[in-house]
Amino acid sequence: MAVNRSQGLCVGPLQAVVVVLALTSLSGCGLFEPGAGPEPTVSVEGEIAADAPQPPVITVTLPGESAEMYRTSGEESVAGTLGRRLETRFPHLKVVPCLERAAGIYGRTAGADGFPLAFSEFVLHWSGCPDPFAAVIHVLTDDDGDDQFFEHLAEMLATVPATHAGVSKDPASAPYSWRWTVFLTQRDVEMQPVPTSVHPGASVALLVRFLRPVDGASVISTLPGGRVVETKGGFSGDRLLAAVQIADRPGTQWIEVIASDASGPHVVLLFPVEIGREPPRAWVGSRRRSEDWINDPVTAEAYALKLLDEDRNRFGLPALEYDDTLAAVARRHSAEMARTGEVAHVSKTTGTVVDRLQDAGFKASYAAENIARSSTIADAEEGLMRSPGHRAAILSSDATRVGIGIVTLNKPETGVVYFITQVFARPTPPAG
């Protein structure tokens, strides 16, 4: 039997002074039987050559209608025998309908492996999943059984914490017979259903129950114009209740729920709500550009800074001054995350970003931190910009300096994984 494996993973970002996010490269995995359902339509406009000045524009039109509600529970699973075998083999995983649907769609999209994080996120949310991250695993096999697939999935689950899943099995190109796509997410909350589209000026009720102890929670939105706002809610025990005010003009409003515990803040829910229109069926974008030319930390950090500068420039903000002290602080934190495997803002040894800056002798009147784990640097930056909290740090007018630290791991079971830390700060003015 021949097996080929690939995994896309982006875990991540956080907002400064205290907002962290776990975001991950999504990819299809639904519990659909082989060949079930129509295939998405893929069209390409432009030159496909690797040296083309501009990457070709790709439009992927998904079949059927998008989900009407975001759900974490309450729907009956439509899992077939493949899904039931998955749950039997891995009792800690629960197969859920939205991941099943996302898997089926993603697994049947021609060339999806080369699409960026934005496409897998599009499929995830179009399917009704409100999760901030998902991990995608692809396995190619040349026999009709599933024992070898489950064996290799078990190896990968050792490195990817997950509670919910979906899987699809689709015909593969020669010399392989089957292409398995697994969608994994770690879901630590339950949420009452939330509509995927609403009228302008409406109010969306968020009722969230936390399945693990948390110290607090907050709700942050990115409005259609790009402004980031926080919604005051009530938090008590294991529940959060908030009424999110929707913008009064058509567009997309991203809603994010952030929980805080001993490891710092982390995003537990992240999803778009369409205002005055239905969720789009078509995704428009470009294939993921190769980052094979990045072969050392200096090049990786320079590229990450370039992407950050471009994001600030798009919103009319000046570039931040690069600071070597901040970069050294960021680099040490990325190294710790890579060593421990924990993507967290609060370290057991170095504390918070404020503690780390003080230890480095950097006096700041403002400090913020974004962190990410990703298979590409471009996907990490895109994911951070998608999260309202992390976006606020990148586009902050309070910060005047930035430092970026990147540490790379390359393992057979995960491929290349970047651990990225962005530290933003404004130095305290000298006394007198």
Tab-separated table of C-alpha atoms in Angstrom:
chain	number	residue	atom	x	y	z
A	1	MET	CA	0.000	0.000	0.000
A	2	ALA	CA	1.205	3.529	-0.795
A	3	VAL	CA	0.378	6.482	1.406
A	4	ASN	CA	0.959	10.184	0.896
A	5	ARG	CA	0.150	12.675	3.633
A	6	SER	CA	-0.065	16.439	3.949
A	7	GLN	CA	-1.376	18.682	6.670
A	8	GLY	CA	-2.272	22.352	6.696
A	9	LEU	CA	-2.290	23.952	10.108
A	10	CYS	CA	-2.567	27.489	11.412
A	11	VAL	CA	-3.134	27.985	15.074
A	12	GLY	CA	-3.202	31.199	16.413
A	13	PRO	CA	-3.142	34.823	16.567
A	14	LEU	CA	-3.912	36.998	19.499
A	15	GLN	CA	-4.502	40.551	20.188
A	16	ALA	CA	-2.301	42.585	22.266
A	17	VAL	CA	-2.517	43.469	25.749
A	18	VAL	CA	-4.690	40.488	26.108
A	19	VAL	CA	-6.377	38.886	23.245
A	20	VAL	CA	-5.258	35.603	21.803
A	21	LEU	CA	-6.603	33.577	19.042
A	22	ALA	CA	-6.254	30.059	17.860
A	23	LEU	CA	-6.824	29.902	14.211
A	24	THR	CA	-6.008	27.106	11.911
A	25	SER	CA	-5.878	26.353	8.308
A	26	LEU	CA	-9.196	24.718	7.486
A	27	SER	CA	-9.849	22.036	5.048
A	28	GLY	CA	-12.696	19.821	4.245
A	29	CYS	CA	-13.770	16.853	6.212
A	30	GLY	CA	-17.272	15.752	6.295
A	31	LEU	CA	-18.610	12.324	6.875
A	32	PHE	CA	-19.885	11.845	3.392
A	33	GLU	CA	-19.670	8.558	1.608
A	34	PRO	CA	-17.428	8.340	-1.479
A	35	GLY	CA	-18.522	10.589	-4.325
A	36	ALA	CA	-21.608	11.989	-2.551
A	37	GLY	CA	-23.003	15.297	-3.829
A	38	PRO	CA	-22.182	17.669	-6.688
A	39	GLU	CA	-18.717	19.132	-7.098
A	40	PRO	CA	-17.970	22.839	-6.646
A	41	THR	CA	-17.315	24.738	-9.878
A	42	VAL	CA	-13.772	26.104	-10.251
A	43	SER	CA	-12.892	28.732	-12.866
A	44	VAL	CA	-9.507	30.376	-13.454
A	45	GLU	CA	-8.836	33.775	-14.991
A	46	GLY	CA	-5.281	34.822	-15.810
A	47	GLU	CA	-1.881	33.212	-16.355
A	48	ILE	CA	-1.148	30.015	-14.446
A	49	ALA	CA	2.618	30.084	-15.014
A	50	ALA	CA	4.670	30.222	-11.813
A	51	ASP	CA	6.529	33.316	-13.065
A	52	ALA	CA	3.356	35.207	-14.047
A	53	PRO	CA	3.430	38.824	-12.751
A	54	GLN	CA	0.055	38.321	-11.047
A	55	PRO	CA	-1.380	35.024	-9.802
A	56	PRO	CA	-4.503	33.896	-11.660
A	57	VAL	CA	-7.850	34.767	-10.107
A	58	ILE	CA	-9.780	31.678	-9.039
A	59	THR	CA	-13.530	31.573	-8.488
A	60	VAL	CA	-14.984	28.567	-6.645
A	61	THR	CA	-18.782	28.365	-6.651
A	62	LEU	CA	-20.155	25.996	-4.028
A	63	PRO	CA	-23.201	23.820	-4.786
A	64	GLY	CA	-26.441	24.302	-2.880
A	65	GLU	CA	-27.283	26.898	-0.252
A	66	SER	CA	-25.195	27.991	2.704
A	67	ALA	CA	-26.182	27.170	6.276
A	68	GLU	CA	-28.832	29.473	7.743
A	69	MET	CA	-27.467	29.197	11.285
A	70	TYR	CA	-24.141	28.743	13.012
A	71	ARG	CA	-24.390	25.768	15.378
A	72	THR	CA	-22.156	23.924	17.795
A	73	SER	CA	-24.774	21.299	18.648
A	74	GLY	CA	-28.438	20.438	18.251
A	75	GLU	CA	-28.414	18.864	14.780
A	76	GLU	CA	-28.576	15.181	14.082
A	77	SER	CA	-25.431	13.843	12.489
A	78	VAL	CA	-25.757	12.591	8.936
A	79	ALA	CA	-22.601	10.537	9.255
A	80	GLY	CA	-22.502	7.382	7.214
A	81	THR	CA	-20.630	4.217	8.033
A	82	LEU	CA	-17.306	5.999	7.543
A	83	GLY	CA	-18.166	8.554	10.216
A	84	ARG	CA	-19.400	5.932	12.638
A	85	ARG	CA	-16.168	3.978	12.190
A	86	LEU	CA	-14.208	7.157	12.883
A	87	GLU	CA	-16.046	7.714	16.167
A	88	THR	CA	-15.595	4.065	17.133
A	89	ARG	CA	-11.866	4.152	16.402
A	90	PHE	CA	-11.349	7.510	18.148
A	91	PRO	CA	-13.902	7.795	20.992
A	92	HIS	CA	-12.703	11.286	21.954
A	93	LEU	CA	-13.825	12.646	18.565
A	94	LYS	CA	-17.425	13.606	17.826
A	95	VAL	CA	-18.573	13.885	14.226
A	96	VAL	CA	-20.744	16.978	13.682
A	97	PRO	CA	-22.901	18.006	10.687
A	98	CYS	CA	-21.181	21.293	9.786
A	99	LEU	CA	-17.745	19.649	9.667
A	100	GLU	CA	-19.233	16.785	7.663
A	101	ARG	CA	-20.594	19.232	5.122
A	102	ALA	CA	-17.380	21.258	4.982
A	103	ALA	CA	-15.402	18.073	4.452
A	104	GLY	CA	-17.577	16.874	1.645
A	105	ILE	CA	-17.348	20.228	-0.153
A	106	TYR	CA	-13.629	20.728	0.405
A	107	GLY	CA	-12.776	17.159	-0.510
A	108	ARG	CA	-14.573	17.506	-3.854
A	109	THR	CA	-13.041	20.871	-4.795
A	110	ALA	CA	-10.411	20.395	-7.491
A	111	GLY	CA	-7.048	21.832	-6.413
A	112	ALA	CA	-8.217	22.857	-2.918
A	113	ASP	CA	-4.897	21.690	-1.425
A	114	GLY	CA	-3.196	24.692	-3.015
A	115	PHE	CA	-5.766	27.267	-1.947
A	116	PRO	CA	-5.017	29.654	0.943
A	117	LEU	CA	-6.487	29.705	4.427
A	118	ALA	CA	-9.182	32.099	3.220
A	119	PHE	CA	-10.815	29.372	1.102
A	120	SER	CA	-10.948	26.775	3.849
A	121	GLU	CA	-12.369	29.412	6.207
A	122	PHE	CA	-14.969	30.256	3.578
A	123	VAL	CA	-16.035	26.603	3.350
A	124	LEU	CA	-16.049	26.222	7.138
A	125	HIS	CA	-18.361	29.185	7.706
A	126	TRP	CA	-20.502	28.498	4.616
A	127	SER	CA	-21.187	25.113	6.202
A	128	GLY	CA	-22.360	26.692	9.479
A	129	CYS	CA	-19.303	26.098	11.709
A	130	PRO	CA	-18.500	29.025	14.078
A	131	ASP	CA	-15.087	27.614	15.042
A	132	PRO	CA	-12.032	29.894	15.038
A	133	PHE	CA	-9.764	27.155	13.753
A	134	ALA	CA	-9.682	23.771	12.113
A	135	ALA	CA	-6.842	21.532	11.066
A	136	VAL	CA	-6.894	19.730	7.762
A	137	ILE	CA	-5.248	16.418	7.063
A	138	HIS	CA	-5.032	14.774	3.658
A	139	VAL	CA	-4.167	11.094	3.166
A	140	LEU	CA	-3.848	9.329	-0.194
A	141	THR	CA	-4.159	5.531	-0.285
A	142	ASP	CA	-4.092	2.933	-3.053
A	143	ASP	CA	-6.302	0.261	-1.485
A	144	ASP	CA	-10.031	0.096	-0.655
A	145	GLY	CA	-9.724	-0.530	3.081
A	146	ASP	CA	-9.560	2.081	5.813
A	147	ASP	CA	-7.230	0.465	8.367
A	148	GLN	CA	-4.112	2.138	6.993
A	149	PHE	CA	-5.905	5.482	6.828
A	150	PHE	CA	-6.911	5.215	10.481
A	151	GLU	CA	-3.361	4.180	11.390
A	152	HIS	CA	-1.875	7.307	9.830
A	153	LEU	CA	-4.645	9.499	11.242
A	154	ALA	CA	-3.783	8.205	14.726
A	155	GLU	CA	-0.183	9.361	14.232
A	156	MET	CA	-1.343	12.850	13.294
A	157	LEU	CA	-3.878	13.111	16.112
A	158	ALA	CA	-0.940	12.785	18.493
A	159	THR	CA	0.140	16.280	17.398
A	160	VAL	CA	-3.263	17.927	16.777
A	161	PRO	CA	-5.582	18.303	19.794
A	162	ALA	CA	-9.182	17.853	18.637
A	163	THR	CA	-12.649	17.133	19.971
A	164	HIS	CA	-14.769	17.269	16.796
A	165	ALA	CA	-14.225	16.004	13.292
A	166	GLY	CA	-15.493	15.269	9.834
A	167	VAL	CA	-14.014	13.103	7.095
A	168	SER	CA	-14.613	12.574	3.415
A	169	LYS	CA	-13.396	9.843	1.105
A	170	ASP	CA	-13.166	10.773	-2.568
A	171	PRO	CA	-11.633	9.184	-5.678
A	172	ALA	CA	-7.995	10.168	-6.214
A	173	SER	CA	-5.857	10.502	-9.299
A	174	ALA	CA	-3.502	7.649	-10.239
A	175	PRO	CA	-1.452	6.049	-8.806
A	176	TYR	CA	-3.708	6.429	-5.751
A	177	SER	CA	-7.261	5.172	-5.336
A	178	TRP	CA	-8.677	7.351	-2.572
A	179	ARG	CA	-8.170	10.816	-1.156
A	180	TRP	CA	-9.209	11.199	2.495
A	181	THR	CA	-9.794	14.668	3.913
A	182	VAL	CA	-10.117	15.130	7.651
A	183	PHE	CA	-11.344	18.284	9.321
A	184	LEU	CA	-10.442	18.599	13.018
A	185	THR	CA	-11.334	21.257	15.556
A	186	GLN	CA	-11.089	21.670	19.303
A	187	ARG	CA	-14.443	22.961	20.543
A	188	ASP	CA	-14.471	24.121	24.171
A	189	VAL	CA	-17.834	25.905	24.060
A	190	GLU	CA	-21.481	25.425	23.217
A	191	MET	CA	-23.400	28.275	21.588
A	192	GLN	CA	-27.075	28.816	20.937
A	193	PRO	CA	-27.656	28.982	17.143
A	194	VAL	CA	-26.804	32.349	15.536
A	195	PRO	CA	-28.109	33.388	12.086
A	196	THR	CA	-25.581	33.626	9.262
A	197	SER	CA	-27.342	36.715	7.849
A	198	VAL	CA	-29.423	39.483	9.469
A	199	HIS	CA	-31.048	42.822	8.651
A	200	PRO	CA	-29.057	46.051	9.036
A	201	GLY	CA	-29.277	47.458	12.554
A	202	ALA	CA	-30.381	44.163	14.080
A	203	SER	CA	-29.138	42.768	17.390
A	204	VAL	CA	-27.671	39.262	17.607
A	205	ALA	CA	-28.014	37.409	20.906
A	206	LEU	CA	-24.968	35.398	21.961
A	207	LEU	CA	-25.435	32.769	24.651
A	208	VAL	CA	-22.245	30.771	25.155
A	209	ARG	CA	-21.504	28.023	27.671
A	210	PHE	CA	-17.847	27.237	28.373
A	211	LEU	CA	-16.945	23.574	28.740
A	212	ARG	CA	-13.662	24.309	30.522
A	213	PRO	CA	-13.069	26.714	33.425
A	214	VAL	CA	-12.361	30.290	32.288
A	215	ASP	CA	-11.681	33.465	34.244
A	216	GLY	CA	-13.546	35.817	31.913
A	217	ALA	CA	-14.810	36.383	28.395
A	218	SER	CA	-15.396	39.213	25.921
A	219	VAL	CA	-16.996	39.810	22.524
A	220	ILE	CA	-15.277	41.808	19.771
A	221	SER	CA	-16.545	42.650	16.261
A	222	THR	CA	-15.024	43.991	13.066
A	223	LEU	CA	-17.613	46.211	11.354
A	224	PRO	CA	-17.984	46.410	7.535
A	225	GLY	CA	-15.792	49.523	7.393
A	226	GLY	CA	-12.971	47.836	9.316
A	227	ARG	CA	-13.547	49.451	12.708
A	228	VAL	CA	-13.149	47.125	15.706
A	229	VAL	CA	-15.642	47.447	18.581
A	230	GLU	CA	-16.233	45.555	21.817
A	231	THR	CA	-19.656	44.448	23.040
A	232	LYS	CA	-20.260	44.547	26.778
A	233	GLY	CA	-21.772	41.291	27.967
A	234	GLY	CA	-22.585	39.465	31.152
A	235	PHE	CA	-20.249	36.692	32.294
A	236	SER	CA	-21.062	34.426	35.204
A	237	GLY	CA	-19.599	31.050	36.026
A	238	ASP	CA	-19.511	29.108	32.779
A	239	ARG	CA	-21.828	31.336	30.701
A	240	LEU	CA	-21.589	34.491	28.604
A	241	LEU	CA	-24.615	36.483	27.452
A	242	ALA	CA	-24.239	39.418	25.076
A	243	ALA	CA	-26.358	41.348	22.574
A	244	VAL	CA	-24.161	42.213	19.574
A	245	GLN	CA	-25.278	45.337	17.738
A	246	ILE	CA	-25.112	44.825	13.970
A	247	ALA	CA	-24.016	47.643	11.669
A	248	ASP	CA	-26.740	49.646	9.956
A	249	ARG	CA	-25.417	49.165	6.436
A	250	PRO	CA	-24.905	46.094	4.209
A	251	GLY	CA	-21.637	44.231	4.463
A	252	THR	CA	-19.948	41.607	6.621
A	253	GLN	CA	-19.482	41.819	10.384
A	254	TRP	CA	-17.025	39.418	12.001
A	255	ILE	CA	-17.886	38.355	15.562
A	256	GLU	CA	-15.316	36.908	17.945
A	257	VAL	CA	-15.662	35.478	21.459
A	258	ILE	CA	-12.479	35.511	23.534
A	259	ALA	CA	-12.013	33.562	26.766
A	260	SER	CA	-9.238	34.112	29.319
A	261	ASP	CA	-7.666	31.539	31.613
A	262	ALA	CA	-4.286	30.860	33.174
A	263	SER	CA	-2.625	30.648	29.746
A	264	GLY	CA	-3.994	34.038	28.698
A	265	PRO	CA	-6.717	35.050	26.225
A	266	HIS	CA	-7.713	32.766	23.367
A	267	VAL	CA	-10.426	32.894	20.726
A	268	VAL	CA	-13.141	30.256	21.100
A	269	LEU	CA	-15.591	31.443	18.421
A	270	LEU	CA	-15.022	33.433	15.228
A	271	PHE	CA	-17.518	33.798	12.375
A	272	PRO	CA	-18.887	36.300	9.816
A	273	VAL	CA	-22.482	37.544	9.784
A	274	GLU	CA	-23.783	38.940	6.490
A	275	ILE	CA	-25.792	42.158	6.809
A	276	GLY	CA	-28.708	42.761	4.452
A	277	ARG	CA	-27.694	39.945	2.106
A	278	GLU	CA	-27.345	36.203	1.915
A	279	PRO	CA	-23.943	34.534	2.512
A	280	PRO	CA	-22.040	34.341	-0.788
A	281	ARG	CA	-21.788	31.024	-2.620
A	282	ALA	CA	-18.616	31.919	-4.523
A	283	TRP	CA	-15.114	32.391	-3.156
A	284	VAL	CA	-12.752	34.555	-5.228
A	285	GLY	CA	-9.012	34.530	-4.606
A	286	SER	CA	-5.672	33.107	-5.730
A	287	ARG	CA	-3.701	29.960	-5.060
A	288	ARG	CA	-1.340	29.996	-2.143
A	289	ARG	CA	2.039	31.333	-3.259
A	290	SER	CA	4.978	29.057	-2.547
A	291	GLU	CA	7.207	30.104	0.347
A	292	ASP	CA	9.955	27.639	-0.567
A	293	TRP	CA	12.314	30.567	-1.042
A	294	ILE	CA	12.223	31.229	2.707
A	295	ASN	CA	15.186	29.311	4.070
A	296	ASP	CA	16.214	31.111	7.269
A	297	PRO	CA	14.630	33.045	10.166
A	298	VAL	CA	15.890	36.424	8.945
A	299	THR	CA	14.126	36.014	5.596
A	300	ALA	CA	10.975	34.708	7.289
A	301	GLU	CA	10.808	37.650	9.691
A	302	ALA	CA	11.456	40.165	6.906
A	303	TYR	CA	8.600	38.679	4.887
A	304	ALA	CA	6.260	38.754	7.893
A	305	LEU	CA	7.135	42.434	8.443
A	306	LYS	CA	6.440	43.183	4.766
A	307	LEU	CA	2.959	41.648	5.020
A	308	LEU	CA	2.234	43.566	8.233
A	309	ASP	CA	3.373	46.850	6.635
A	310	GLU	CA	1.143	46.162	3.623
A	311	ASP	CA	-1.884	45.610	5.866
A	312	ARG	CA	-1.288	48.883	7.694
A	313	ASN	CA	-0.732	50.723	4.418
A	314	ARG	CA	-4.078	49.436	3.042
A	315	PHE	CA	-5.803	51.305	5.867
A	316	GLY	CA	-3.755	54.481	5.529
A	317	LEU	CA	-1.565	53.814	8.567
A	318	PRO	CA	2.188	54.507	8.666
A	319	ALA	CA	4.700	51.684	8.880
A	320	LEU	CA	5.892	50.891	12.389
A	321	GLU	CA	9.533	51.362	13.329
A	322	TYR	CA	11.248	47.985	13.597
A	323	ASP	CA	12.803	47.462	17.024
A	324	ASP	CA	15.537	44.882	17.655
A	325	THR	CA	14.717	44.602	21.367
A	326	LEU	CA	11.075	43.818	20.608
A	327	ALA	CA	12.200	41.318	17.956
A	328	ALA	CA	14.448	39.555	20.479
A	329	VAL	CA	11.543	39.326	22.949
A	330	ALA	CA	9.300	37.969	20.196
A	331	ARG	CA	11.925	35.465	19.062
A	332	ARG	CA	12.385	34.035	22.558
A	333	HIS	CA	8.627	33.609	22.986
A	334	SER	CA	8.293	31.875	19.604
A	335	ALA	CA	11.142	29.558	20.578
A	336	GLU	CA	9.352	28.664	23.813
A	337	MET	CA	6.081	27.961	21.952
A	338	ALA	CA	7.910	25.761	19.462
A	339	ARG	CA	9.625	23.888	22.289
A	340	THR	CA	6.493	23.321	24.384
A	341	GLY	CA	3.917	23.142	21.590
A	342	GLU	CA	1.713	25.588	23.516
A	343	VAL	CA	0.531	28.656	21.605
A	344	ALA	CA	-0.233	30.956	24.532
A	345	HIS	CA	0.308	34.536	25.595
A	346	VAL	CA	0.991	33.723	29.229
A	347	SER	CA	4.125	31.669	29.820
A	348	LYS	CA	4.768	29.713	33.008
A	349	THR	CA	8.355	30.963	32.956
A	350	THR	CA	8.218	34.470	31.418
A	351	GLY	CA	4.694	35.665	32.241
A	352	THR	CA	2.870	38.082	29.929
A	353	VAL	CA	4.181	40.246	27.108
A	354	VAL	CA	4.360	43.132	29.595
A	355	ASP	CA	6.545	41.002	31.884
A	356	ARG	CA	8.769	40.016	28.974
A	357	LEU	CA	9.257	43.644	27.937
A	358	GLN	CA	10.112	44.674	31.493
A	359	ASP	CA	12.664	41.860	31.754
A	360	ALA	CA	14.219	43.113	28.507
A	361	GLY	CA	14.462	46.639	29.908
A	362	PHE	CA	11.932	48.059	27.452
A	363	LYS	CA	9.678	50.629	29.135
A	364	ALA	CA	6.363	50.865	27.274
A	365	SER	CA	3.245	52.968	27.648
A	366	TYR	CA	1.467	50.577	25.276
A	367	ALA	CA	2.160	46.919	24.544
A	368	ALA	CA	0.350	44.272	22.536
A	369	GLU	CA	1.136	40.822	21.198
A	370	ASN	CA	-0.132	38.580	18.413
A	371	ILE	CA	0.891	34.943	18.210
A	372	ALA	CA	0.305	32.323	15.541
A	373	ARG	CA	1.224	28.815	14.462
A	374	SER	CA	0.869	28.233	10.744
A	375	SER	CA	2.114	26.257	7.784
A	376	THR	CA	2.698	29.514	5.874
A	377	ILE	CA	3.541	33.051	6.947
A	378	ALA	CA	0.981	34.555	4.576
A	379	ASP	CA	-1.818	32.414	6.042
A	380	ALA	CA	-0.815	33.466	9.553
A	381	GLU	CA	-1.036	37.173	8.720
A	382	GLU	CA	-4.324	36.673	6.890
A	383	GLY	CA	-5.751	34.790	9.852
A	384	LEU	CA	-4.641	37.498	12.276
A	385	MET	CA	-6.301	40.163	10.153
A	386	ARG	CA	-9.509	38.112	10.073
A	387	SER	CA	-9.704	38.096	13.886
A	388	PRO	CA	-11.055	41.399	15.289
A	389	GLY	CA	-8.773	41.305	18.332
A	390	HIS	CA	-5.582	40.564	16.415
A	391	ARG	CA	-6.556	42.987	13.673
A	392	ALA	CA	-6.864	45.730	16.313
A	393	ALA	CA	-3.254	45.159	17.349
A	394	ILE	CA	-1.949	45.218	13.761
A	395	LEU	CA	-3.877	48.388	12.910
A	396	SER	CA	-3.337	50.092	16.267
A	397	SER	CA	-2.570	53.809	16.213
A	398	ASP	CA	-1.140	53.522	19.738
A	399	ALA	CA	1.844	51.404	18.677
A	400	THR	CA	4.895	53.075	17.147
A	401	ARG	CA	7.299	50.105	17.069
A	402	VAL	CA	7.132	46.406	16.258
A	403	GLY	CA	9.340	43.345	16.520
A	404	ILE	CA	8.696	39.947	14.942
A	405	GLY	CA	10.199	36.619	15.947
A	406	ILE	CA	9.761	33.398	13.973
A	407	VAL	CA	10.926	29.887	14.795
A	408	THR	CA	10.460	27.066	12.293
A	409	LEU	CA	9.880	23.367	12.929
A	410	ASN	CA	9.910	20.774	10.173
A	411	LYS	CA	8.637	17.325	11.126
A	412	PRO	CA	7.484	14.446	8.893
A	413	GLU	CA	4.020	14.357	10.501
A	414	THR	CA	3.337	18.106	10.171
A	415	GLY	CA	5.687	19.468	7.529
A	416	VAL	CA	6.908	23.044	7.984
A	417	VAL	CA	5.287	24.884	10.893
A	418	TYR	CA	6.069	28.502	11.767
A	419	PHE	CA	5.692	29.788	15.335
A	420	ILE	CA	5.212	33.525	15.007
A	421	THR	CA	5.147	36.312	17.579
A	422	GLN	CA	4.446	39.976	16.805
A	423	VAL	CA	5.171	42.441	19.617
A	424	PHE	CA	3.797	45.990	19.331
A	425	ALA	CA	4.785	48.820	21.666
A	426	ARG	CA	5.079	52.547	22.253
A	427	PRO	CA	8.130	53.493	24.352
A	428	THR	CA	7.496	55.475	27.515
A	429	PRO	CA	8.738	59.052	26.976
A	430	PRO	CA	11.818	60.009	29.012
A	431	ALA	CA	11.017	61.702	32.311
A	432	GLY	CA	11.141	65.468	32.214
